[in-house]
CSV table of C-alpha atoms in Angstrom, one decimal:
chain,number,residue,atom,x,y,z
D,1,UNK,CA,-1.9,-2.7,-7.9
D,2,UNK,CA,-2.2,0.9,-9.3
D,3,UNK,CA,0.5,0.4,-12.2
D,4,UNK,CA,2.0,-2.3,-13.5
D,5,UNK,CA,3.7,-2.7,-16.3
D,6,UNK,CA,2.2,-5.0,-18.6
D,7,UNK,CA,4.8,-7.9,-19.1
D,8,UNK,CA,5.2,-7.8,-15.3
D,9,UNK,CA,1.3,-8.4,-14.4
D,10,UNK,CA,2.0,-12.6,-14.5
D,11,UNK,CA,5.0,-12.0,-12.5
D,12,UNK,CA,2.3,-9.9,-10.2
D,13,UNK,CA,-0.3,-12.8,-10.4
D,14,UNK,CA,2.2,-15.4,-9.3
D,15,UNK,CA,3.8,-13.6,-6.4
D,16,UNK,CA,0.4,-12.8,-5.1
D,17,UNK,CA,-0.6,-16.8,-5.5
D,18,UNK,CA,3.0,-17.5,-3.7
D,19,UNK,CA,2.1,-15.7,-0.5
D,20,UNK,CA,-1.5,-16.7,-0.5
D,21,UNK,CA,-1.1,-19.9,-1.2
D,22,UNK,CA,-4.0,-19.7,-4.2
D,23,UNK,CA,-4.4,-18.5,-7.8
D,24,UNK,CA,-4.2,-14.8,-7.4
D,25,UNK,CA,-6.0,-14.2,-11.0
D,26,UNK,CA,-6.6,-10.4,-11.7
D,27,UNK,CA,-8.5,-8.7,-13.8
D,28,UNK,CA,-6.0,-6.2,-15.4
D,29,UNK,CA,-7.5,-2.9,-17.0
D,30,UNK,CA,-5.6,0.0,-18.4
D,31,UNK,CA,-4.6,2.6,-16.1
D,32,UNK,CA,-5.5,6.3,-17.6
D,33,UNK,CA,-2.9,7.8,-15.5
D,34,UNK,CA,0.2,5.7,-16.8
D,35,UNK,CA,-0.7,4.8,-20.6
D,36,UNK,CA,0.8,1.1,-21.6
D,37,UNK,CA,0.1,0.3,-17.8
D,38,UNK,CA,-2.4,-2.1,-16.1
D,39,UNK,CA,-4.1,-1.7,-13.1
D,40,UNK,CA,-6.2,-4.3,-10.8
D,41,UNK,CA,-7.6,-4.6,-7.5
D,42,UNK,CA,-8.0,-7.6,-5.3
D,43,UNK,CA,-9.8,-7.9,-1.6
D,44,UNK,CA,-8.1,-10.5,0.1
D,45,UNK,CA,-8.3,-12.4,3.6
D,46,UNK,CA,-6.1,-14.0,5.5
D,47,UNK,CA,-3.7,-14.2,8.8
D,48,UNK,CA,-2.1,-11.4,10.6
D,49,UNK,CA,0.8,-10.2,9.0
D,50,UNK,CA,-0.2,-10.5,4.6
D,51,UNK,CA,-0.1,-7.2,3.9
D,52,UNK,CA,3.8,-6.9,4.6
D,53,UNK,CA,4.2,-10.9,3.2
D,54,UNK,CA,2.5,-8.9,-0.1
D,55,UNK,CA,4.8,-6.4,0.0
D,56,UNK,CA,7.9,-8.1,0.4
D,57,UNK,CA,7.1,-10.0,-2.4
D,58,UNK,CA,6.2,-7.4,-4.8
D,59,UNK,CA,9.2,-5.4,-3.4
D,60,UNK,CA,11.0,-7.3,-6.4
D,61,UNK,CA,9.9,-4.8,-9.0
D,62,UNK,CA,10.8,-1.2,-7.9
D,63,UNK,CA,8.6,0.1,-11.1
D,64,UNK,CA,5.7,-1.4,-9.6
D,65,UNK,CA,2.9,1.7,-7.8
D,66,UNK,CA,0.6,-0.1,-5.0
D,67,UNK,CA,-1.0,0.0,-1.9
D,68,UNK,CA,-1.9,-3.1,0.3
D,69,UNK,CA,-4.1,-2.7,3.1
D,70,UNK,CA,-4.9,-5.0,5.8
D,71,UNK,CA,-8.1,-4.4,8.2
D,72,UNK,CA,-8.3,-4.1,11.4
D,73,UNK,CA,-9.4,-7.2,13.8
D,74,UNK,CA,-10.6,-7.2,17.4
D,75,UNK,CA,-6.5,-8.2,18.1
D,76,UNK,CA,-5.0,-5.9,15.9
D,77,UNK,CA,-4.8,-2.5,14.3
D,78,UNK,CA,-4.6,-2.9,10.6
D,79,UNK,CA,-2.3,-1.5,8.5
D,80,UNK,CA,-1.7,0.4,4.5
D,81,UNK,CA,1.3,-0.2,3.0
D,82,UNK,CA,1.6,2.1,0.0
D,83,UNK,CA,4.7,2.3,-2.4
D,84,UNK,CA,5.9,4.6,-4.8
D,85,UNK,CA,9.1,4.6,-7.5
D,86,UNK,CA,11.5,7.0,-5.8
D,87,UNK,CA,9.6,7.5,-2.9
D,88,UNK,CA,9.9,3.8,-1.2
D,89,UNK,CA,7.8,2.6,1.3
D,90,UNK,CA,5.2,4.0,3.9
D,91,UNK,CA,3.6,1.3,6.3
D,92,UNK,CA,0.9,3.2,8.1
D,93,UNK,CA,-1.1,2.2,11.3
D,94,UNK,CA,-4.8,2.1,10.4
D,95,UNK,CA,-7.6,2.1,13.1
D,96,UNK,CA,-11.0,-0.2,12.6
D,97,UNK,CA,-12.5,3.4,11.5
D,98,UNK,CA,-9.9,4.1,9.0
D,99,UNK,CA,-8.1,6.9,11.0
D,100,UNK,CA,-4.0,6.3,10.4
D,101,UNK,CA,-2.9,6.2,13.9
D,102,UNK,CA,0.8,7.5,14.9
D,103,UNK,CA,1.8,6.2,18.2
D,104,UNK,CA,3.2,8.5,21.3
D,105,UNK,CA,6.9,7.7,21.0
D,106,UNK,CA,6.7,8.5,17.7
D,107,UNK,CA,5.3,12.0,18.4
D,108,UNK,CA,7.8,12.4,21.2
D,109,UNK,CA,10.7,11.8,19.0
D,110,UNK,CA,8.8,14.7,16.2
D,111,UNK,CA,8.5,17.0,19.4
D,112,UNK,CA,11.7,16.8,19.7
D,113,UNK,CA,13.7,17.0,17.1
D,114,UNK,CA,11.6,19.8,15.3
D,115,UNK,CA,13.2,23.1,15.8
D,116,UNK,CA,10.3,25.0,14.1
D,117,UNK,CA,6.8,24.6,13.7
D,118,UNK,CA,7.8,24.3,10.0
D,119,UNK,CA,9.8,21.2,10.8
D,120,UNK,CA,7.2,19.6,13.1
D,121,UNK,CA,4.1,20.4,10.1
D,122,UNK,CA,7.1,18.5,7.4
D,123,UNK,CA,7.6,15.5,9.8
D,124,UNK,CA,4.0,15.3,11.0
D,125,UNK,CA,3.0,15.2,7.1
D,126,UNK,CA,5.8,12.5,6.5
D,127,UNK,CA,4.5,10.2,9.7
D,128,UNK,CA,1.0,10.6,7.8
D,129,UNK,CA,2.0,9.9,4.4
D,130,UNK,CA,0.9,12.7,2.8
D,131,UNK,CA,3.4,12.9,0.4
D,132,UNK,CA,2.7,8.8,-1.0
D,133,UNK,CA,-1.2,9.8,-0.7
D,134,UNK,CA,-0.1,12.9,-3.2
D,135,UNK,CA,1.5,10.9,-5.6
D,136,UNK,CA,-0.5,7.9,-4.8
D,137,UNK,CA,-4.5,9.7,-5.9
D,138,UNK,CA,-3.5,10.0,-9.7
D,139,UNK,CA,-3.3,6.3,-9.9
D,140,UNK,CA,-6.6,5.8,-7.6
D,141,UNK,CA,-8.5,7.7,-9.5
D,142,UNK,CA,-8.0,5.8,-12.8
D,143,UNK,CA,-9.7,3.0,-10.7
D,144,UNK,CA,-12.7,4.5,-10.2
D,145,UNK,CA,-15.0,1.7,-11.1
D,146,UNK,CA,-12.5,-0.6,-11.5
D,147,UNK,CA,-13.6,-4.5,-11.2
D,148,UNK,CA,-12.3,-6.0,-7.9
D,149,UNK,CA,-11.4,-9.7,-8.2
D,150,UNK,CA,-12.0,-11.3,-4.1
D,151,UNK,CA,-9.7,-13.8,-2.6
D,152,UNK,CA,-11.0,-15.6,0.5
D,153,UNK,CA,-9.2,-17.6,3.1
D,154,UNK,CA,-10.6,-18.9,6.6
D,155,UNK,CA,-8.3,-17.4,9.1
């Protein structure tokens, strides 16, 4: 959670708990790069599939900034969601490495509905999520050092 206002973070905590099916108990710091703002991390484990469950959840409270990422398993490619006011949603496709992955149709379907190489650098920039990484690095930064509160569940 990269900014949260602070009367929301119970709100946070309980949604969190709801999907999880636990306590999700953060610990909130401020966040430098939204003053009167909290911030709080939390590694997480559990089936296929949290990460959007999370983000449905918090999709409640559009003032909310986040990121949820789920790792990759020897089934599945993982995944980042990342939201932003005003921006919405981007649900990238993360490899065991890291690497966002795009997949061949949708490069297909860039190829051909770019008419310039302009157009194909703008719509291979919004398949990447640049412009939520952009907005997004602010908030990480104010992080930096952060506690990280861990929430474990056998899968």
């Amino acid at each position: 959670m990269h900014c949260c206002p602070a009367a929301l973070a119970p709100h946070v905590e309980w949604a969190l708990a709801g999907v999880l099916g636990r306590p999700a108990r953060l610990q909130w710091t401020g966040q430098p790069a939204a003053p009167s703002h909290l911030r709080a991390e939390i590694a997480w484990a559990g089936p296929i599939g949290t990460a959007a469950k999370l983000c449905a959840e918090l999709r409640a409270w559009p003032m909310l900034v986040f990121e949820i990422t789920e790792d990759a398993t020897s089934v599945s490619d993982g995944e980042r969601l990342a939201y932003v006011p005003g921006r919405g949603f981007h649900r990238s496709q993360v490899s065991v490495s890291g690497d966002v992955l795009v997949g061949e149709e949708r490069l297909r379907g860039l190829a051909a509905r770019a008419r310039t190489t302009e157009d194909f650098q703008h719509g291979l920039a919004d398949l990447l999520g640049t412009a939520w990484d952009a907005e997004l690095e602010p908030y990480r930064q104010g992080g930096d050092g952060a506690p990280v509160a861990l929430m474990h569940q056998v899968v």
